[in-house]
mmCIF file of C-alpha atoms in Angstrom:
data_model
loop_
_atom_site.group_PDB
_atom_site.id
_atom_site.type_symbol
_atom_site.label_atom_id
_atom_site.label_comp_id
_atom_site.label_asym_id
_atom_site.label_seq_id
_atom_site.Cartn_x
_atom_site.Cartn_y
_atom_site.Cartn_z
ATOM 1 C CA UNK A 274 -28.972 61.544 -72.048
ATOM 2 C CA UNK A 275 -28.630 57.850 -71.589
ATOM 3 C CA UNK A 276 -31.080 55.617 -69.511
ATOM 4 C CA UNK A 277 -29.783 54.286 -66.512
ATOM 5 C CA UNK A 278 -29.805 50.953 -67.499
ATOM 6 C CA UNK A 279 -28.303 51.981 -71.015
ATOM 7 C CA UNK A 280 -25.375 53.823 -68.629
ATOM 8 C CA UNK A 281 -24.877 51.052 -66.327
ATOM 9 C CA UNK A 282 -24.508 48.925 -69.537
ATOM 10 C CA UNK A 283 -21.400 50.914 -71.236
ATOM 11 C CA UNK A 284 -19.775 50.916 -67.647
ATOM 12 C CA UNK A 285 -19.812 47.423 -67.606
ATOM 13 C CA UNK A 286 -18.604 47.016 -71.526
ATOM 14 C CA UNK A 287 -15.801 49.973 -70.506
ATOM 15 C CA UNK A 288 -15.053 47.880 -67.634
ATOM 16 C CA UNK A 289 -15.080 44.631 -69.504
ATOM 17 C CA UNK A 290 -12.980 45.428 -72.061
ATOM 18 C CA UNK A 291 -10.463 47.135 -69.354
ATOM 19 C CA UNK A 292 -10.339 44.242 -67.518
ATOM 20 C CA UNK A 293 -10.003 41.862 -70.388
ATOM 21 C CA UNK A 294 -6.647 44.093 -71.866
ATOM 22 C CA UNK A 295 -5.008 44.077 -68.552
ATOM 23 C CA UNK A 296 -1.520 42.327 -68.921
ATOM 24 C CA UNK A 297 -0.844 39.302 -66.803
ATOM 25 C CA UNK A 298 2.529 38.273 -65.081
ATOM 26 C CA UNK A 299 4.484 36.361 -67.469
ATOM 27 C CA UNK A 300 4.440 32.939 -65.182
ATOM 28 C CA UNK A 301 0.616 33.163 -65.376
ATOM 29 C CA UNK A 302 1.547 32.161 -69.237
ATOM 30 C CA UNK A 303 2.310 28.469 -68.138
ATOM 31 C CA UNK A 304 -0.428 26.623 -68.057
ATOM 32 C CA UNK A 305 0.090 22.689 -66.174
ATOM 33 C CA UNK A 306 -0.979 19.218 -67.239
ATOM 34 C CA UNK A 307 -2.419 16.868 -65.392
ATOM 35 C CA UNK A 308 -1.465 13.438 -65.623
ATOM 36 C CA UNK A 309 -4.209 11.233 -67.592
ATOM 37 C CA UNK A 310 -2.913 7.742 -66.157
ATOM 38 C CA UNK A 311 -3.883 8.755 -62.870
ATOM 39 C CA UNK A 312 -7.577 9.523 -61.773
ATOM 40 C CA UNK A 313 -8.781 12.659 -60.597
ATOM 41 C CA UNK A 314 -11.779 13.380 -58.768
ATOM 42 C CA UNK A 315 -13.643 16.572 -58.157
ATOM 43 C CA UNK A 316 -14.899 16.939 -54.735
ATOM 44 C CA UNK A 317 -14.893 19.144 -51.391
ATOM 45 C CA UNK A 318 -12.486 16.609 -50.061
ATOM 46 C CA UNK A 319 -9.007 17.552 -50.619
ATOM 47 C CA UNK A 320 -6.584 16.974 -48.352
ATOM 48 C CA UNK A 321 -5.771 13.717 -47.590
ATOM 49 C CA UNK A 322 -1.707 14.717 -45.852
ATOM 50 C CA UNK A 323 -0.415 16.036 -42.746
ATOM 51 C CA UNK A 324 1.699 19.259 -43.225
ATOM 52 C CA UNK A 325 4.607 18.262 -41.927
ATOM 53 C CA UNK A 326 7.681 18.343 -44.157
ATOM 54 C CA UNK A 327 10.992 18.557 -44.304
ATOM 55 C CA UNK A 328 11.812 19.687 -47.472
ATOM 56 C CA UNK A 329 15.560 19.001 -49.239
ATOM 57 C CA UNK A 330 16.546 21.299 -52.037
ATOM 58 C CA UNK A 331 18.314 20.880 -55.331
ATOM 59 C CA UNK A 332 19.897 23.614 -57.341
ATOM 60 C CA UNK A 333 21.324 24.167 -60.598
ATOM 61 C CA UNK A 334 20.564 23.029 -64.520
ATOM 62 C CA UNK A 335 19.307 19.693 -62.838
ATOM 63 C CA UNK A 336 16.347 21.442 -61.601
ATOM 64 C CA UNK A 337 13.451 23.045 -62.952
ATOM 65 C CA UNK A 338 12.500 26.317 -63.538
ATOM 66 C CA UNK A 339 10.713 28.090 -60.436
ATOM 67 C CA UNK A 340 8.209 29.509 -62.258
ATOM 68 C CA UNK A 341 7.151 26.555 -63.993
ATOM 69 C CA UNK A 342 6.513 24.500 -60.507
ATOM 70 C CA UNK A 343 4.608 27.230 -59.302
ATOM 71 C CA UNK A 344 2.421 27.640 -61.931
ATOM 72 C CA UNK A 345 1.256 24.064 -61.378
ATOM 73 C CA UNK A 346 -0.806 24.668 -58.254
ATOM 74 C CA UNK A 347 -1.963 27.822 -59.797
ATOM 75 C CA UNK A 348 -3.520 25.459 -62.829
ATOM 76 C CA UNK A 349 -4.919 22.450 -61.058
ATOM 77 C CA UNK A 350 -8.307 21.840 -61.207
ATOM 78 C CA UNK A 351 -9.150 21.550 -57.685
ATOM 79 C CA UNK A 352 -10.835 21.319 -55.027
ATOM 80 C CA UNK A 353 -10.510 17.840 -55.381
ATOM 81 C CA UNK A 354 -8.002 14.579 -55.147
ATOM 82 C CA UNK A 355 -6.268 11.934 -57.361
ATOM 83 C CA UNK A 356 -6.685 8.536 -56.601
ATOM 84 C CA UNK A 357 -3.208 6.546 -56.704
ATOM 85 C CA UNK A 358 -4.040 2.981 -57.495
ATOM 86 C CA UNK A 359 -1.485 -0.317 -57.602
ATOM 87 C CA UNK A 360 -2.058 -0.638 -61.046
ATOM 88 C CA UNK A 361 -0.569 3.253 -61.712
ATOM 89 C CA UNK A 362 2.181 3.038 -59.411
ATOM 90 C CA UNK A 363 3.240 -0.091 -61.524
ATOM 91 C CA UNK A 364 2.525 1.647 -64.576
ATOM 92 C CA UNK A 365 5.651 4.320 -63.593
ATOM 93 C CA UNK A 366 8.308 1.709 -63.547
ATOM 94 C CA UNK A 367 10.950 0.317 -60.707
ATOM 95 C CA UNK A 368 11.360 3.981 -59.208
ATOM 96 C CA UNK A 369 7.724 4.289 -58.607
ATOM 97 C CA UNK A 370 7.106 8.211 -58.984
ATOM 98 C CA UNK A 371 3.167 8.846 -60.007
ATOM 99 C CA UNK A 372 3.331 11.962 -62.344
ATOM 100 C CA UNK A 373 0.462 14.319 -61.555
ATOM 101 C CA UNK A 374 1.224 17.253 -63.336
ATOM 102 C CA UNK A 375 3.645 19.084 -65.409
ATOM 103 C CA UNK A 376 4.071 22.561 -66.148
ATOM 104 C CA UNK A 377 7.045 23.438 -69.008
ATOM 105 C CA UNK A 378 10.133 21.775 -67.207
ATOM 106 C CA UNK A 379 8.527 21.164 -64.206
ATOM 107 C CA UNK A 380 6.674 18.092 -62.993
ATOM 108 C CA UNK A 381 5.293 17.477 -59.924
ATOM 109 C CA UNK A 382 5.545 13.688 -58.563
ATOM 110 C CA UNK A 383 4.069 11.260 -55.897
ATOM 111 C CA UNK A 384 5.177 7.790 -54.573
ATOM 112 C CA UNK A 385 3.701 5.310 -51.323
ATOM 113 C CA UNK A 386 7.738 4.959 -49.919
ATOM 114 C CA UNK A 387 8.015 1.047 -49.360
ATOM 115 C CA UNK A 388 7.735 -0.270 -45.426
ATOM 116 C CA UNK A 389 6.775 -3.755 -45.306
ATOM 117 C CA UNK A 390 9.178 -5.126 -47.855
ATOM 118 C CA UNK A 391 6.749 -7.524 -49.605
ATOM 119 C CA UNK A 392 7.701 -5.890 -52.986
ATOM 120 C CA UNK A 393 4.437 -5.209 -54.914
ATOM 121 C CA UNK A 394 2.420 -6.465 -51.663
ATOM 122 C CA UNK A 395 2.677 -3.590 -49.996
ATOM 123 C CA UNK A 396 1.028 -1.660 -53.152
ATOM 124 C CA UNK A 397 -2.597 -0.427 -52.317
ATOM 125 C CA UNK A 398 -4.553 2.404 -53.502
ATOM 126 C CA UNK A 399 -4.296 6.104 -51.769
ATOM 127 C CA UNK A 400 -5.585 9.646 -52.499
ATOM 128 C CA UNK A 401 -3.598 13.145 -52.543
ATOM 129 C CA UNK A 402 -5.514 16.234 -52.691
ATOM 130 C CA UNK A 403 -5.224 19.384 -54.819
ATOM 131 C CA UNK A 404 -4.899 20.481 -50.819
ATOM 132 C CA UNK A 405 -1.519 18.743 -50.464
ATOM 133 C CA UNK A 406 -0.523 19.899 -54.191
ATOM 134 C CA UNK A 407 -1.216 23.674 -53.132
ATOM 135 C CA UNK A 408 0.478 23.323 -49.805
ATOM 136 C CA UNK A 409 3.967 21.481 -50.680
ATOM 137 C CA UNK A 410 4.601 22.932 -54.176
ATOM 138 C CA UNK A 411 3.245 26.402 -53.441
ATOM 139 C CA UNK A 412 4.384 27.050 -49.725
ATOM 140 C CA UNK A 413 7.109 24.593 -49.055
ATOM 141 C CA UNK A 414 9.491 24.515 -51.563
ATOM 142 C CA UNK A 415 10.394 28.070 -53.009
ATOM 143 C CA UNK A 416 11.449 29.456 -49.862
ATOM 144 C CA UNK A 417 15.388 29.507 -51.230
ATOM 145 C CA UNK A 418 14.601 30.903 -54.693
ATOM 146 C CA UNK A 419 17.081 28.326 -56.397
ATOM 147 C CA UNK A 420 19.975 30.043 -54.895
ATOM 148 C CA UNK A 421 19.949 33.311 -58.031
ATOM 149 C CA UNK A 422 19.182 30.813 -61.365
ATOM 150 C CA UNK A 423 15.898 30.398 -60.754
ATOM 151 C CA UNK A 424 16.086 26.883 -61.216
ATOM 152 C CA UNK A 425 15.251 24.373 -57.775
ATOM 153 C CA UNK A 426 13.511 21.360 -57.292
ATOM 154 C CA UNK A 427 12.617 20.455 -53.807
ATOM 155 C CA UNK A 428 11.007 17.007 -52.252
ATOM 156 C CA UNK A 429 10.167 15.286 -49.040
ATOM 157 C CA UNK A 430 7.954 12.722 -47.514
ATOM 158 C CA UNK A 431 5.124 13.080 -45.639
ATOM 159 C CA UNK A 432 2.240 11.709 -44.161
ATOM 160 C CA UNK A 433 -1.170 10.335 -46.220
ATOM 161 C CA UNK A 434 -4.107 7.896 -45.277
ATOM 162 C CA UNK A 435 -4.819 5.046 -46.849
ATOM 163 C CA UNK A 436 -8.499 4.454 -49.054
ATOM 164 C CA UNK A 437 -8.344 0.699 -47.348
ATOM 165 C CA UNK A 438 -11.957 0.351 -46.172
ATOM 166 C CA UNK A 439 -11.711 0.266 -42.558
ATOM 167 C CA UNK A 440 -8.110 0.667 -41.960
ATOM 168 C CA UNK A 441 -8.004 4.476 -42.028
ATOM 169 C CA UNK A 442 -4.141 4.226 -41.776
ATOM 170 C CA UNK A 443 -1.231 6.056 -42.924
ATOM 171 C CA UNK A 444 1.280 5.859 -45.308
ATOM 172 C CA UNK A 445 4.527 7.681 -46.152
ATOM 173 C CA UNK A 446 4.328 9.363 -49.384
ATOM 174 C CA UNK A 447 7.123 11.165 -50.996
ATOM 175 C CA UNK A 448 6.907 13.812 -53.164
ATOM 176 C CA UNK A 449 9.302 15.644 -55.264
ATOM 177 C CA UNK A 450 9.162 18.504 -57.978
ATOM 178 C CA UNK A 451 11.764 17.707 -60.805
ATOM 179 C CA UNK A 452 12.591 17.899 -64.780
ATOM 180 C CA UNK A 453 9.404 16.962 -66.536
#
């Protein structure tokens, strides 16, 4: 007869191995990628938006995959935030869409929407947390299920504060799921 350290040792390897052979939903296959132009930081701060949004759908081979934009929130690294700077919103061209993660078609997108129309004057640096990531992508935009394909993408605009030392103000920010 076995110890019972030598029993509670072979549960745990029978459990282990149990555990380790269990099959997993096929979304939980995807795996996301985070942007490297953009910074992220780890920290307990991560939510930098309000959580109001009206979200506006899309449907059809134009849009991604469901599955794929909701294995991104599943995959970030979180808790934390990514630091949108002047120099990255630049960096993604006239449309100005910040790329902070992709999963298969999917990609998940951020922009500061333009409101003082000084052209790249208004550009200034802003955070968005894994928070905000979990709550739009995850909660907020499969509530249609892509109308039977499985396919919708899904954006609105809400708002963020500012990293401006002393301002503390806020900004619109859009932000959209779409084709990676």
């Amino acid at each position: 007869m076995p110890s019972p350290i030598h029993a509670l040792v072979l549960a745990l390897a029978a459990l282990a191995t149990t555990t380790l052979a269990t099959p997993t939903p096929a979304d939980y296959h995807h795996t996301a990628t985070h942007s490297k132009r953009v910074t992220y930081h780890p920290s307990d701060r991560h939510d930098y938006c309000g959580e109001v949004a009206v979200a506006r759908y899309t449907y059809g081979p134009a849009a991604p995959l469901i599955t794929d934009c909701q294995a991104i929130p599943r995959a970030h690294p979180g808790p934390g935030y990514w630091s949108i700077t002047p120099a990255d919103t630049l960096a993604a061209g006239g449309d100005r869409w910040v790329r902070l993660a992709t999963s298969g078609t999917c990609a998940f997108e951020v922009r500061a929407e333009r409101r003082t129309g000084q052209g790249d004057k208004d550009l200034f640096e802003w955070n968005f947390g894994t928070n905000d990531l979990n709550f739009y992508s995850g909660r907020v935009g499969w509530g249609k299920e892509g109308k039977g394909d499985g396919r919708e993408a899904v954006a609105s605009t809400v708002g963020c504060i500012t990293t401006r030392v002393g301002e503390g103000r806020w900004v619109d920010v859009g932000w959209r799921t779409t084709l990676a």
